[in-house]
Coordinates of C-alpha atoms in Angstrom, one line a residue:
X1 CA 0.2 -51.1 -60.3
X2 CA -0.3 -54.2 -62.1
X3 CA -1.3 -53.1 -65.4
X4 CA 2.1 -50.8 -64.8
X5 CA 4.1 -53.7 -64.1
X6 CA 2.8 -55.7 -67.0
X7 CA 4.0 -53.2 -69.7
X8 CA 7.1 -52.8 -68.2
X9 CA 7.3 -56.9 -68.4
X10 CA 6.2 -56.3 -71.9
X11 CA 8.9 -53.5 -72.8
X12 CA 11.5 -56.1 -71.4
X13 CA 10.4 -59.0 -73.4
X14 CA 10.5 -56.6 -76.2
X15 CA 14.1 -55.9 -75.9
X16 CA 14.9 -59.7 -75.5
X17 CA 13.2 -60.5 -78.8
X18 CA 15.3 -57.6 -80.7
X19 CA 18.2 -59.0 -79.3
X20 CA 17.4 -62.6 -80.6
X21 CA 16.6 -60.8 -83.7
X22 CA 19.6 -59.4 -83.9
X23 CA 21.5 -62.6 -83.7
X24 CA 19.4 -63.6 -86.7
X25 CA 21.1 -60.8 -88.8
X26 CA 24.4 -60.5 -87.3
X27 CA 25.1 -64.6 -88.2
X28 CA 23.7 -63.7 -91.9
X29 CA 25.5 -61.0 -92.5
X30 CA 28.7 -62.2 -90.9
X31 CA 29.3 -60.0 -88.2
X32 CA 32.3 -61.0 -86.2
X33 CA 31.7 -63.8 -83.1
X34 CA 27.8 -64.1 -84.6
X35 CA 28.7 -67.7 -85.6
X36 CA 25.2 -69.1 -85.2
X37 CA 21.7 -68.2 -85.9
X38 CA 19.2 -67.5 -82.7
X39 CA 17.6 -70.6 -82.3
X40 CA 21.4 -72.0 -81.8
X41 CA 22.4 -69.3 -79.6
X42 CA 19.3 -69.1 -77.9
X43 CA 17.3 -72.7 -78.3
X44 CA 13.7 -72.2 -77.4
X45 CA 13.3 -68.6 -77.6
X46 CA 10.6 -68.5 -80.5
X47 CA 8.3 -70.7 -78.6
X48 CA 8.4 -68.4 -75.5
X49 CA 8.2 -65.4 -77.4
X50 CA 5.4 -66.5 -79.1
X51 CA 3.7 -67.7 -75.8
X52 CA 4.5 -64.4 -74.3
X53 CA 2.8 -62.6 -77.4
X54 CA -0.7 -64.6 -76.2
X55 CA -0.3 -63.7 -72.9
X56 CA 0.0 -60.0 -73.0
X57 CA -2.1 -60.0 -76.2
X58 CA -5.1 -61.2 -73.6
X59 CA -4.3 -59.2 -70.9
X60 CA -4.3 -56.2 -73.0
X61 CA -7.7 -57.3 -74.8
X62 CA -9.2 -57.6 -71.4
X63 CA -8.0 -54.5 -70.4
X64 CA -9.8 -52.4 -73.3
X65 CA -12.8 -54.6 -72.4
X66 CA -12.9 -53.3 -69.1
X67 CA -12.6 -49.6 -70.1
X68 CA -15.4 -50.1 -72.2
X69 CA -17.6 -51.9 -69.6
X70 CA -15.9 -48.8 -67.1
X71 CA -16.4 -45.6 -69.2
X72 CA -18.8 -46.5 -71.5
X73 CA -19.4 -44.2 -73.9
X74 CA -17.0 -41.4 -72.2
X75 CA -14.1 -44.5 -73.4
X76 CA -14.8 -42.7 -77.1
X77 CA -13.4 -39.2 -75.6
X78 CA -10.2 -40.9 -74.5
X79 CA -7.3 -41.0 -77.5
X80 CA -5.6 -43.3 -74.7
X81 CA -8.5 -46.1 -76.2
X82 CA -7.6 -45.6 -80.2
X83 CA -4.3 -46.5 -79.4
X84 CA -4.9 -49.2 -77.0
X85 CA -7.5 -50.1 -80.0
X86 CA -5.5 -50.6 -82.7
X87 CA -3.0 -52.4 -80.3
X88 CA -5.7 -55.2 -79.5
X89 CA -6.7 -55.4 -83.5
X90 CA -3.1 -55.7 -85.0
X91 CA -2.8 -58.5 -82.6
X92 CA -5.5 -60.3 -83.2
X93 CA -5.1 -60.1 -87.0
X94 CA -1.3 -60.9 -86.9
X95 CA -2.6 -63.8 -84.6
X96 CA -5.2 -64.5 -87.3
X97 CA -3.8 -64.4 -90.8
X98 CA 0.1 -65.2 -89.8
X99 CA 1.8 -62.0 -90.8
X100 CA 0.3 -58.3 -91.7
X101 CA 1.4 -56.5 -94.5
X102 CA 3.0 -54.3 -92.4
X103 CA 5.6 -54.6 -90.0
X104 CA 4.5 -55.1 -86.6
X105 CA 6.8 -53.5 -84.7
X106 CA 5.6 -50.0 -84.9
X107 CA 2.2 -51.0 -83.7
X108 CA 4.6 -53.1 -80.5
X109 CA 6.1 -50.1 -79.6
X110 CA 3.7 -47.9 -79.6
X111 CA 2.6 -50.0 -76.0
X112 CA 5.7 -48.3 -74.8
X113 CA 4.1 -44.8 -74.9
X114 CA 1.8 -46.0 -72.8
X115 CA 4.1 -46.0 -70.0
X116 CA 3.7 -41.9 -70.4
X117 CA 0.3 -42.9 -68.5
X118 CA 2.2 -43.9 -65.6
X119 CA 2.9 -40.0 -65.2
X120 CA -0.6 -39.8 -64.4
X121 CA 0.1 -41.5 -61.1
X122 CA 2.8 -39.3 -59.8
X123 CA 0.4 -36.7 -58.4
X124 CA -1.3 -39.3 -56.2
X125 CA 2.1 -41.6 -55.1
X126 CA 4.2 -40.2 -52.8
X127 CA 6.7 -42.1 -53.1
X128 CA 7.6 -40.6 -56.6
X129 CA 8.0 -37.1 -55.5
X130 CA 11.5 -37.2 -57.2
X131 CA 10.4 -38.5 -60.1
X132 CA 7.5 -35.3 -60.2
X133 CA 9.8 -32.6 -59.3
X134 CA 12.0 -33.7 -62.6
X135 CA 9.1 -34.0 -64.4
X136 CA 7.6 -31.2 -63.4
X137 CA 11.0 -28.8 -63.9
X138 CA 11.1 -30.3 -67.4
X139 CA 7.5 -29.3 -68.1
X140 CA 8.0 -25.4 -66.6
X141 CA 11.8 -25.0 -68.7
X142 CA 10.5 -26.0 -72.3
X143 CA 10.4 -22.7 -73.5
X144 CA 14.3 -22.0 -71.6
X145 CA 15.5 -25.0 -73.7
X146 CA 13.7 -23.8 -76.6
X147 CA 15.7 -20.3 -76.6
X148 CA 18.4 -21.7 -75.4
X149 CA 18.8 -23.6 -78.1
X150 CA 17.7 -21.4 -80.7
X151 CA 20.5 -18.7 -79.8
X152 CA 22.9 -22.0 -79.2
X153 CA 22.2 -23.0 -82.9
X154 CA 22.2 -19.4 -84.8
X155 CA 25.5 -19.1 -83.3
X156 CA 26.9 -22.5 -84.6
X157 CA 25.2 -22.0 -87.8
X158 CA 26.8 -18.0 -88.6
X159 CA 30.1 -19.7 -87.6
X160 CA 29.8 -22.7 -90.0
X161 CA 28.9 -20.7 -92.7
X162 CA 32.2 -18.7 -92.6
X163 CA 34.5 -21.7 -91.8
X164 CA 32.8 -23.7 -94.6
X165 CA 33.7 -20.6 -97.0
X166 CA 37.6 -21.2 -95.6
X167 CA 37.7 -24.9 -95.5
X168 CA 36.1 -26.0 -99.4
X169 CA 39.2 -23.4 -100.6
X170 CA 41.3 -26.0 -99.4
X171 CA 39.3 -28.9 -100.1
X172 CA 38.7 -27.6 -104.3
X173 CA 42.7 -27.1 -103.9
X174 CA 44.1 -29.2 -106.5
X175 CA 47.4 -29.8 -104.9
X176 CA 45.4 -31.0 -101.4
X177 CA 45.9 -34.4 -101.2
X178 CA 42.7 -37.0 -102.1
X179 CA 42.4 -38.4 -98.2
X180 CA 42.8 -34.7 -96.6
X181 CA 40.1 -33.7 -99.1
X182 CA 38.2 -36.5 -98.0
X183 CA 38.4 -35.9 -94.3
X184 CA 38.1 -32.3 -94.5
X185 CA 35.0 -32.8 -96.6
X186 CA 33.2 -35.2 -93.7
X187 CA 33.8 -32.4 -91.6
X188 CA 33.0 -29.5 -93.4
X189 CA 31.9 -30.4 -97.1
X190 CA 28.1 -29.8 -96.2
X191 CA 26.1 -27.2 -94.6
X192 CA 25.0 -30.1 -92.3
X193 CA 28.3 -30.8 -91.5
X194 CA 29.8 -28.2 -90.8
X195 CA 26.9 -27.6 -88.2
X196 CA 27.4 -30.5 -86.8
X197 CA 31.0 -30.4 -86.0
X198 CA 30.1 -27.0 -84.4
X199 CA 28.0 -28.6 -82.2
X200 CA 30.7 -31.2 -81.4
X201 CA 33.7 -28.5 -81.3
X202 CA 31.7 -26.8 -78.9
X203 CA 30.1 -29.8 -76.5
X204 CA 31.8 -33.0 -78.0
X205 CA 35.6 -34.2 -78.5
X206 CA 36.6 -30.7 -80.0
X207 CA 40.3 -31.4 -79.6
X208 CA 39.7 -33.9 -82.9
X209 CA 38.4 -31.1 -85.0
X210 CA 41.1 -28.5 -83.8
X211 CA 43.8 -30.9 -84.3
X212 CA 42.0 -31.3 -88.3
X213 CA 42.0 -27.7 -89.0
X214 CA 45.2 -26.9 -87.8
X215 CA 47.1 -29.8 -89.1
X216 CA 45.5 -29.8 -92.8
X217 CA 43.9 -26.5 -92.9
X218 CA 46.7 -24.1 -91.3
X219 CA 48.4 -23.6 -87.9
X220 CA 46.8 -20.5 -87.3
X221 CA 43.4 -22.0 -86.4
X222 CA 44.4 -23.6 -83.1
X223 CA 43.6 -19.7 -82.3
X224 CA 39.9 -20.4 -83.9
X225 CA 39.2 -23.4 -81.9
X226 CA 40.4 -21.8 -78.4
X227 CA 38.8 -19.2 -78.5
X228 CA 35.3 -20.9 -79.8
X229 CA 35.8 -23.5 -77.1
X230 CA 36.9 -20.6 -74.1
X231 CA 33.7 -18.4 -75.7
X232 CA 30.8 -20.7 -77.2
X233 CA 32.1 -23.9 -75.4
X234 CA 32.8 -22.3 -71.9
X235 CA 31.0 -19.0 -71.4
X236 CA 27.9 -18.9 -73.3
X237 CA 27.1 -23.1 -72.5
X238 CA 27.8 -22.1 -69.1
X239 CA 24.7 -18.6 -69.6
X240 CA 22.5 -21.4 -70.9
X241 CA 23.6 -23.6 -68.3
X242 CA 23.0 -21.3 -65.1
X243 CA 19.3 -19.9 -66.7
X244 CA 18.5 -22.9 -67.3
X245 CA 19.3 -24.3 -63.8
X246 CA 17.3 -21.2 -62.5
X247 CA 14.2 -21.2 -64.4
X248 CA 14.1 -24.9 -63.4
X249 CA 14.4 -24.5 -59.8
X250 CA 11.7 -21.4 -59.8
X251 CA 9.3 -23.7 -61.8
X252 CA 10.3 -26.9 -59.2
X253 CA 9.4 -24.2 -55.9
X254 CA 6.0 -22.7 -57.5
X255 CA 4.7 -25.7 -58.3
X256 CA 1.4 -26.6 -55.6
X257 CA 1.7 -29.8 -55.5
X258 CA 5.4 -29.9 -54.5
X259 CA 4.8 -27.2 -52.2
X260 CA 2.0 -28.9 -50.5
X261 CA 4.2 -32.3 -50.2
X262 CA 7.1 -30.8 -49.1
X263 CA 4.8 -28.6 -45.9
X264 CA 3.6 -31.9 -45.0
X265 CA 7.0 -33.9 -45.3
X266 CA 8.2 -30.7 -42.8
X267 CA 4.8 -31.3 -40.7
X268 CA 5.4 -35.1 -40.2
X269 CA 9.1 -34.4 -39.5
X270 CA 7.9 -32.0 -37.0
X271 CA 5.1 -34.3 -35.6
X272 CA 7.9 -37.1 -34.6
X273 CA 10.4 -35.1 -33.3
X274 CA 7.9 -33.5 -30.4
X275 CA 6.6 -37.2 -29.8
X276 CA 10.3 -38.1 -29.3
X277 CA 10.6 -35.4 -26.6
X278 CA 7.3 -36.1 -24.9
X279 CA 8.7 -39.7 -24.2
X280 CA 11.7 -38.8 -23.0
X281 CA 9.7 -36.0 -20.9
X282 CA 6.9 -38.5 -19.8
X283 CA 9.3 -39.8 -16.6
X284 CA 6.1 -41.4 -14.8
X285 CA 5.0 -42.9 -18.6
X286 CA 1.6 -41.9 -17.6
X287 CA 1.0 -40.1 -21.4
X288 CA 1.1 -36.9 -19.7
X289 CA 3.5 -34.7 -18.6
X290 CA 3.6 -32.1 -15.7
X291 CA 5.3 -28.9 -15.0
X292 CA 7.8 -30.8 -13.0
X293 CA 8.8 -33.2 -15.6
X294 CA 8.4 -30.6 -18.2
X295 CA 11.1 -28.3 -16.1
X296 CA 13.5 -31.6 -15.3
X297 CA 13.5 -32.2 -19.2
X298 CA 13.9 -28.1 -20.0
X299 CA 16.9 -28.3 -17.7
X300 CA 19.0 -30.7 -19.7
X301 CA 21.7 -28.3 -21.9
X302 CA 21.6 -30.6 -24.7
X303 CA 17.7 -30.4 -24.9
X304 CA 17.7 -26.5 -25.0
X305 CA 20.1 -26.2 -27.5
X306 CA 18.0 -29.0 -30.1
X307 CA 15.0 -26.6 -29.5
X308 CA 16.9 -23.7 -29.8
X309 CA 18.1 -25.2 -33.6
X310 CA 14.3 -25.0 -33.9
X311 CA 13.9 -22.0 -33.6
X312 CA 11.8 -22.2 -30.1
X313 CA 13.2 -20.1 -26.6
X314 CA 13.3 -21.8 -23.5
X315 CA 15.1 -19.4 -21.5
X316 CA 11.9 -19.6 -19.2
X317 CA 10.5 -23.4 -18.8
X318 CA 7.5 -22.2 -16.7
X319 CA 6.5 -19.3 -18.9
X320 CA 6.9 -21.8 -21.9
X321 CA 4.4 -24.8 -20.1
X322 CA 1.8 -22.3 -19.6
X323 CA 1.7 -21.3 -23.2
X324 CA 1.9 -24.9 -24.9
X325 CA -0.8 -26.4 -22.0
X326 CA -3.0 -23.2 -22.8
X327 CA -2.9 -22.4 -18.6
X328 CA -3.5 -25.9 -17.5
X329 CA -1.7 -28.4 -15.4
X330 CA -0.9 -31.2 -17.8
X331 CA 0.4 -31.2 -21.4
X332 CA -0.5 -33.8 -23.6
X333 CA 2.0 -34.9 -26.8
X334 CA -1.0 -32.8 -28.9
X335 CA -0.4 -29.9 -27.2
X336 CA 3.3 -30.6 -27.8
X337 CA 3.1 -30.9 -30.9
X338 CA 0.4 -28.1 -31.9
X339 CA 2.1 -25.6 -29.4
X340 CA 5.5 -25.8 -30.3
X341 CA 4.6 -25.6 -34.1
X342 CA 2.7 -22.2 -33.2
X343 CA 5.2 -20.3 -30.9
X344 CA 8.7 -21.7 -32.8
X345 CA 10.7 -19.3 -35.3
X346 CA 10.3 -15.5 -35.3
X347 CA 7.3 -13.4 -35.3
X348 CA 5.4 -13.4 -38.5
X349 CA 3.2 -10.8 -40.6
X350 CA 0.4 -13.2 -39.9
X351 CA 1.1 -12.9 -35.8
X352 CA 1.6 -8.9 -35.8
X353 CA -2.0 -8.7 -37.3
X354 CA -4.0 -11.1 -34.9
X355 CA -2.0 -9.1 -31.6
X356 CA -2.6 -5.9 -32.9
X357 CA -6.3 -6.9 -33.6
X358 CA -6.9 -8.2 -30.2
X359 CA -5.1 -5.3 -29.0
X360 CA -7.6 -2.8 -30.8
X361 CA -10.5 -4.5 -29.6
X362 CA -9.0 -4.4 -26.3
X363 CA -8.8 -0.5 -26.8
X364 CA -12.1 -0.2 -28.0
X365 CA -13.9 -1.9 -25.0
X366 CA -11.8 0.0 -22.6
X367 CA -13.0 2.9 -24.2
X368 CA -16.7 2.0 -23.8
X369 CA -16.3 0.9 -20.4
X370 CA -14.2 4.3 -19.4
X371 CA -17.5 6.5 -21.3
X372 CA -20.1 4.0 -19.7
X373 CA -18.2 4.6 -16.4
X374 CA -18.3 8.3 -16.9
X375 CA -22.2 8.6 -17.8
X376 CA -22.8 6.4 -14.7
X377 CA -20.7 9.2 -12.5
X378 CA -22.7 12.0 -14.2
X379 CA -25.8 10.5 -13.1
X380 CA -25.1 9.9 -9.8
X381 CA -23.7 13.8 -9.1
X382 CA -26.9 15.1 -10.8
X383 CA -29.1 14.3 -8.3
X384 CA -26.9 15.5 -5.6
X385 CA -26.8 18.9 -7.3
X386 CA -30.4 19.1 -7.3

């Protein structure tokens, strides 16, 4: 948590010091209300960045030192420790010789992937379960949003080869005018972009392109751009949109872990709502509960309808004490909360089996018993025939 903590400290500072940077550049290249240089704007700011720089410089020094002393010679099979590596060096050389021949800032952000690690951690925090069921979806749809978008941008591409084919007739027309040449052109001069105002007359502000072709190109395409927006732009986004949605879901419900989280979410749910009931049943506050104050509890209406909206019948209170106390006298909340999480909802698969397998053996030792019967009744005429 606290190394987590410190690069996201880190990744803030970062942001501060390309915002003080950017005052720098703004006030020299005369952006408007950039009147002064950082240090005027922001007085003190280099010292504290540079402070800062040692601090985290340290920490993450005596962090690599520690997976070293740690992992020792397993460190070497981590590509987590080249990068953390290199980090450490460029510091200490920047620190050393004033400025590197490169610019640092590559080598600063690359601390920022590190915060990818933190991934690492969702399987173990439960508390991020939201944050693994996103991440987790993503993973499983990859190759969705890879088709997706492969039949999204063969589609965009046929279509902007044939409008690029109408539009340059306009735009090499030596009567068009020089600015709708020009604007016409930004939209559709290039194979690149015409793509991209595909793209953007399909998910974008496509009323701005429509409104171009049809006021400099002709009036007739305001039929082009309706029907691309009603076909590409409505129907087939929304396809994409719906599989998409799908295969994510089916990825987010097969996942293990999520399934095992969200049985014991439903098991700890389940565990507080029978220790809720046992209190209120528990009249004498003994931590037990009798038949008598199991029946005065089973006769309140409002009782038997939140059990029945769990899926457990309580038509007959006696029948149902004798079953969760396993035929004794006094139920405990265990056996409250163990019984009523065995006999709620309908029968299962699982259930049929073990009855008709008790059943069977049933059958199988009351046929023994009816042939050991009948070999004891044949020996006991025998001798009276004789």
């Amino acid at each position: 948590l606290f190394r987590s903590l410190v690069i996201i400290c880190n990744t803030v500072l970062m942001a501060v010091e390309i915002q003080y940077t950017g005052f720098d550049i703004g006030h020299e290249i005369g952006f408007p209300d950039y009147d002064a240089p950082g240090r005027q704007t922001w007085p003190g700011a280099e010292e504290f960045f540079k402070s800062s720089e040692w601090f985290f410089g340290i920490v993450f020094s005596l962090e690599l030192v520690i997976k070293v002393i740690g992992l020792k010679q397993k460190v070497f099979l981590d590509p987590w420790f080249y990068m953390d590596f290199t980090i450490v060096a460029s510091f200490f050389v920047d620190r050393a010789y004033g400025n590197l021949p490169l610019d640092p800032m590559p080598l600063r952000l690359a601390r920022l992937v590190r915060l990818l690690r933190l991934l690492r951690l969702v399987r173990k925090i439960q508390g991020f379960d939201a944050l693994y069921v996103l991440t987790t979806a993503m993973r499983g749809s990859l190759s969705v949003l890879l088709w997706s978008f492969t039949l999204l941008f063969v589609v965009q591409l046929m279509i902007s080869f044939i409008l690029n084919q109408f539009v340059m007739a306009k735009i090499v027309d030596p009567e068009t005018p020089d600015e709708v040449k020009t604007k016409l052109f930004s939209y559709f001069g290039t194979c690149s972009r015409s793509v991209l105002t595909m793209f953007e007359l399909t998910l974008a502000n496509w009323p701005t392109v429509a409104r171009i072709l049809q006021d400099e190109v002709n009036e007739g395409y305001v039929v082009f751009s309706i029907a691309h927006k009603l076909t590409i732009g409505f129907a087939v986004v929304g396809i994409i949109n719906g599989v998409f949605m799908q295969e994510t879901f089916k990825v987010a419900a097969n996942d293990d872990i999520i399934m095992m989280r969200q049985t014991e979410r439903t098991r700890t749910l389940h565990t507080h709502k029978m220790q809720s009931l046992f209190r209120h049943a528990d009249a004498s506050g003994d931590g037990e509960v009798n038949k008598e104050e199991f029946n005065t509890i089973m006769g309140n209406k409002d009782v038997k309808t939140w059990l029945a909206a769990q899926e457990l019948n309580v038509s007959d209170s006696d029948t149902l004490f004798d079953l969760l106390a396993n035929g004794g006298d006094i139920l405990t909340v265990q056996d409250l909360v163990v019984g009523v999480a065995r006999l709620k909802g309908p029968a299962k698969s699982v259930d049929l089996a073990v009855q008709t397998g008790q059943v069977q053996r049933a059958l199988e030792q009351l046929n023994q018993l009816t042939e050991s019967l009948e070999q004891l009744k044949a020996q006991q005429v025998r001798p009276a025939n004789v």
